[in-house]
PDB file of C-alpha atoms in Angstrom:
ATOM      1  CA  MET A   1     125.381  90.758  77.853  1.00  0.00           C
ATOM      2  CA  ILE A   2     122.604  93.157  77.460  1.00  0.00           C
ATOM      3  CA  SER A   3     119.777  94.238  79.819  1.00  0.00           C
ATOM      4  CA  ILE A   4     116.469  94.730  79.160  1.00  0.00           C
ATOM      5  CA  ASP A   5     113.546  96.703  81.349  1.00  0.00           C
ATOM      6  CA  THR A   6     110.309  95.706  82.269  1.00  0.00           C
ATOM      7  CA  ASN A   7     108.473  96.899  79.169  1.00  0.00           C
ATOM      8  CA  VAL A   8     110.572  95.026  76.849  1.00  0.00           C
ATOM      9  CA  LEU A   9     110.131  92.309  78.594  1.00  0.00           C
ATOM     10  CA  LEU A  10     106.270  92.606  79.147  1.00  0.00           C
ATOM     11  CA  ARG A  11     105.937  93.000  75.119  1.00  0.00           C
ATOM     12  CA  TYR A  12     108.168  89.816  74.596  1.00  0.00           C
ATOM     13  CA  LEU A  13     105.766  87.835  76.766  1.00  0.00           C
ATOM     14  CA  LEU A  14     102.117  89.476  76.312  1.00  0.00           C
ATOM     15  CA  GLN A  15     103.095  89.692  72.005  1.00  0.00           C
ATOM     16  CA  ASP A  16     100.597  92.466  72.956  1.00  0.00           C
ATOM     17  CA  ASP A  17     102.051  95.037  70.806  1.00  0.00           C
ATOM     18  CA  LYS A  18     102.394  95.209  66.874  1.00  0.00           C
ATOM     19  CA  GLU A  19     105.165  97.739  66.544  1.00  0.00           C
ATOM     20  CA  TYR A  20     107.193  96.979  69.927  1.00  0.00           C
ATOM     21  CA  SER A  21     106.810  92.990  70.508  1.00  0.00           C
ATOM     22  CA  PRO A  22     108.259  92.141  67.384  1.00  0.00           C
ATOM     23  CA  LYS A  23     111.641  94.412  68.372  1.00  0.00           C
ATOM     24  CA  ALA A  24     111.067  92.929  71.876  1.00  0.00           C
ATOM     25  CA  ASN A  25     111.444  89.495  70.261  1.00  0.00           C
ATOM     26  CA  ARG A  26     114.296  90.227  68.103  1.00  0.00           C
ATOM     27  CA  ILE A  27     116.263  91.530  71.081  1.00  0.00           C
ATOM     28  CA  VAL A  28     115.409  88.181  73.012  1.00  0.00           C
ATOM     29  CA  ALA A  29     116.384  85.826  69.859  1.00  0.00           C
ATOM     30  CA  GLY A  30     119.408  88.079  69.427  1.00  0.00           C
ATOM     31  CA  LYS A  31     123.120  87.106  69.685  1.00  0.00           C
ATOM     32  CA  ASN A  32     123.252  88.761  73.155  1.00  0.00           C
ATOM     33  CA  LYS A  33     122.331  86.736  76.452  1.00  0.00           C
ATOM     34  CA  ILE A  34     119.914  88.911  78.409  1.00  0.00           C
ATOM     35  CA  LEU A  35     120.157  89.723  81.860  1.00  0.00           C
ATOM     36  CA  VAL A  36     116.914  90.009  83.689  1.00  0.00           C
ATOM     37  CA  THR A  37     117.501  92.303  87.059  1.00  0.00           C
ATOM     38  CA  ASP A  38     115.632  91.189  90.191  1.00  0.00           C
ATOM     39  CA  VAL A  39     113.907  94.669  89.919  1.00  0.00           C
ATOM     40  CA  VAL A  40     112.703  93.952  86.057  1.00  0.00           C
ATOM     41  CA  LEU A  41     111.428  90.631  87.516  1.00  0.00           C
ATOM     42  CA  ALA A  42     109.583  91.762  90.332  1.00  0.00           C
ATOM     43  CA  GLU A  43     107.929  94.792  87.893  1.00  0.00           C
ATOM     44  CA  THR A  44     106.897  92.221  85.242  1.00  0.00           C
ATOM     45  CA  LEU A  45     104.840  90.069  87.397  1.00  0.00           C
ATOM     46  CA  TRP A  46     103.736  92.800  89.581  1.00  0.00           C
ATOM     47  CA  THR A  47     102.515  94.251  86.341  1.00  0.00           C
ATOM     48  CA  LEU A  48     100.980  90.701  85.006  1.00  0.00           C
ATOM     49  CA  LYS A  49      99.241  90.220  88.082  1.00  0.00           C
ATOM     50  CA  GLY A  50      97.747  93.696  88.112  1.00  0.00           C
ATOM     51  CA  ARG A  51      94.543  95.278  87.194  1.00  0.00           C
ATOM     52  CA  LYS A  52      95.209  95.488  83.577  1.00  0.00           C
ATOM     53  CA  TYR A  53      95.943  91.364  82.804  1.00  0.00           C
ATOM     54  CA  LYS A  54      95.119  90.048  86.055  1.00  0.00           C
ATOM     55  CA  LEU A  55      96.962  86.861  85.543  1.00  0.00           C
ATOM     56  CA  SER A  56      96.585  83.902  88.601  1.00  0.00           C
ATOM     57  CA  LYS A  57      99.081  82.871  90.477  1.00  0.00           C
ATOM     58  CA  ASP A  58      99.301  79.163  88.408  1.00  0.00           C
ATOM     59  CA  ASP A  59      99.749  81.997  85.403  1.00  0.00           C
ATOM     60  CA  LEU A  60     102.696  83.993  86.463  1.00  0.00           C
ATOM     61  CA  LEU A  61     104.526  80.325  87.486  1.00  0.00           C
ATOM     62  CA  LEU A  62     104.086  79.476  83.968  1.00  0.00           C
ATOM     63  CA  VAL A  63     105.715  82.515  83.108  1.00  0.00           C
ATOM     64  CA  LEU A  64     108.519  81.930  85.683  1.00  0.00           C
ATOM     65  CA  ASP A  65     108.781  78.636  84.381  1.00  0.00           C
ATOM     66  CA  GLY A  66     109.186  79.658  80.758  1.00  0.00           C
ATOM     67  CA  LEU A  67     111.605  82.301  81.366  1.00  0.00           C
ATOM     68  CA  PHE A  68     113.782  79.912  83.308  1.00  0.00           C
ATOM     69  CA  LYS A  69     113.784  77.627  79.915  1.00  0.00           C
ATOM     70  CA  GLU A  70     114.774  80.319  77.686  1.00  0.00           C
ATOM     71  CA  PRO A  71     118.364  79.726  77.091  1.00  0.00           C
ATOM     72  CA  GLY A  72     119.018  83.234  76.077  1.00  0.00           C
ATOM     73  CA  ILE A  73     117.712  84.498  79.611  1.00  0.00           C
ATOM     74  CA  SER A  74     120.067  85.219  82.446  1.00  0.00           C
ATOM     75  CA  PHE A  75     118.722  86.553  86.123  1.00  0.00           C
ATOM     76  CA  GLU A  76     120.397  88.823  88.226  1.00  0.00           C
ATOM     77  CA  ASP A  77     120.647  85.882  90.860  1.00  0.00           C
ATOM     78  CA  GLY A  78     119.411  82.822  89.269  1.00  0.00           C
ATOM     79  CA  LYS A  79     120.069  80.866  92.436  1.00  0.00           C
ATOM     80  CA  THR A  80     118.037  82.987  94.428  1.00  0.00           C
ATOM     81  CA  VAL A  81     114.986  83.641  91.998  1.00  0.00           C
ATOM     82  CA  TRP A  82     114.909  79.873  91.910  1.00  0.00           C
ATOM     83  CA  ARG A  83     114.877  79.838  95.722  1.00  0.00           C
ATOM     84  CA  ALA A  84     111.785  82.375  95.236  1.00  0.00           C
ATOM     85  CA  LEU A  85     110.009  80.469  92.324  1.00  0.00           C
ATOM     86  CA  HIS A  86     110.087  77.692  94.587  1.00  0.00           C
ATOM     87  CA  SER A  87     109.148  79.345  97.953  1.00  0.00           C
ATOM     88  CA  PHE A  88     106.089  81.097  95.670  1.00  0.00           C
ATOM     89  CA  ARG A  89     105.161  77.935  94.586  1.00  0.00           C
ATOM     90  CA  SER A  90     104.480  76.551  97.773  1.00  0.00           C
ATOM     91  CA  THR A  91     102.465  79.575  99.230  1.00  0.00           C
ATOM     92  CA  CYS A  92      98.745  79.263  99.833  1.00  0.00           C
ATOM     93  CA  ALA A  93      95.900  81.572  99.493  1.00  0.00           C
ATOM     94  CA  VAL A  94      94.787  83.264 102.542  1.00  0.00           C
ATOM     95  CA  LYS A  95      91.594  84.987 103.221  1.00  0.00           C
ATOM     96  CA  ALA A  96      91.566  88.914 102.854  1.00  0.00           C
ATOM     97  CA  GLY A  97      88.351  90.577 103.325  1.00  0.00           C
ATOM     98  CA  SER A  98      85.855  88.750 100.860  1.00  0.00           C
ATOM     99  CA  LYS A  99      88.891  87.640  98.589  1.00  0.00           C
ATOM    100  CA  LYS A 100      91.363  85.052  98.663  1.00  0.00           C
ATOM    101  CA  LYS A 101      95.110  86.331  98.464  1.00  0.00           C
ATOM    102  CA  ASP A 102      98.123  84.971  97.612  1.00  0.00           C
ATOM    103  CA  ALA A 103     101.770  86.278  98.384  1.00  0.00           C
ATOM    104  CA  ASP A 104     103.273  88.341  96.048  1.00  0.00           C
ATOM    105  CA  PHE A 105     106.529  86.822  94.427  1.00  0.00           C
ATOM    106  CA  SER A 106     108.083  90.117  95.267  1.00  0.00           C
ATOM    107  CA  ASP A 107     107.613  89.275  99.216  1.00  0.00           C
ATOM    108  CA  VAL A 108     109.112  85.516  98.537  1.00  0.00           C
ATOM    109  CA  LEU A 109     112.150  87.024  96.366  1.00  0.00           C
ATOM    110  CA  ILE A 110     112.622  89.984  99.055  1.00  0.00           C
ATOM    111  CA  LEU A 111     112.911  87.127 101.631  1.00  0.00           C
ATOM    112  CA  GLU A 112     115.345  85.111  99.694  1.00  0.00           C
ATOM    113  CA  LYS A 113     117.432  88.098  99.043  1.00  0.00           C
ATOM    114  CA  SER A 114     117.294  88.689 102.347  1.00  0.00           C
ATOM    115  CA  LYS A 115     118.813  85.154 103.454  1.00  0.00           C
ATOM    116  CA  TYR A 116     121.457  85.475 100.818  1.00  0.00           C
ATOM    117  CA  ASP A 117     122.704  88.451 101.780  1.00  0.00           C
ATOM    118  CA  CYS A 118     122.777  87.872 105.502  1.00  0.00           C
ATOM    119  CA  ASP A 119     124.545  84.501 104.845  1.00  0.00           C
ATOM    120  CA  ARG A 120     127.248  86.549 102.213  1.00  0.00           C
ATOM    121  CA  LYS A 121     127.881  89.182 105.129  1.00  0.00           C
ATOM    122  CA  ASN A 122     128.374  86.079 107.365  1.00  0.00           C
ATOM    123  CA  GLU A 123     125.104  87.208 109.638  1.00  0.00           C
ATOM    124  CA  ILE A 124     122.325  85.478 111.111  1.00  0.00           C
ATOM    125  CA  PHE A 125     119.132  86.074 109.433  1.00  0.00           C
ATOM    126  CA  LYS A 126     116.049  86.134 111.980  1.00  0.00           C
ATOM    127  CA  GLY A 127     113.413  86.726 109.714  1.00  0.00           C
ATOM    128  CA  MET A 128     111.411  89.345 107.291  1.00  0.00           C
ATOM    129  CA  TYR A 129     108.288  91.586 108.797  1.00  0.00           C
ATOM    130  CA  SER A 130     105.518  92.224 106.759  1.00  0.00           C
ATOM    131  CA  PHE A 131     102.307  93.272 107.101  1.00  0.00           C
ATOM    132  CA  ASP A 132     100.749  91.635 104.336  1.00  0.00           C
ATOM    133  CA  LEU A 133      98.779  88.419 105.702  1.00  0.00           C
ATOM    134  CA  ALA A 134      99.418  86.346 102.788  1.00  0.00           C
ATOM    135  CA  ALA A 135     103.146  87.243 103.067  1.00  0.00           C
ATOM    136  CA  GLN A 136     103.436  85.972 106.530  1.00  0.00           C
ATOM    137  CA  GLN A 137     102.160  82.625 105.564  1.00  0.00           C
ATOM    138  CA  VAL A 138     105.631  82.099 104.379  1.00  0.00           C
ATOM    139  CA  LYS A 139     108.266  80.674 106.396  1.00  0.00           C
ATOM    140  CA  ASP A 140     110.643  83.211 107.858  1.00  0.00           C
ATOM    141  CA  ILE A 141     108.038  86.226 107.037  1.00  0.00           C
ATOM    142  CA  LYS A 142     106.463  87.559 110.102  1.00  0.00           C
ATOM    143  CA  LYS A 143     103.486  89.880 111.627  1.00  0.00           C
ATOM    144  CA  PRO A 144     105.284  93.230 113.064  1.00  0.00           C
TER     145      PRO A 144
END
């Protein structure tokens, strides 16, 4: 197994660089299983949603679904990422100023990782706090 960083994953997903995208393709299509860490996944989705690429929530869901279908890709904690994907899919946009805003995938990933870690440590999860109004719409994310 090998791991890839955010830039390799982005070049693979976007196919936007004549030099690096083919290299990313060879890595992903190679004989080694590819580990996508939680940090790489969160950074990738944050970048895709950001100012340059401006992917919608629906587009991000397609990216996530596609990554889960890739036979050579493995996630750091696949079950937790899967739960985060399910939570992210069910979020609703809220009005933030003059625009509508969705919760970020990173918020629901943090939530699901927190639940998992509490369970692993035999602790009772009592919620996650966030100032983000969109994140507060997710069950177990609370306003401070």
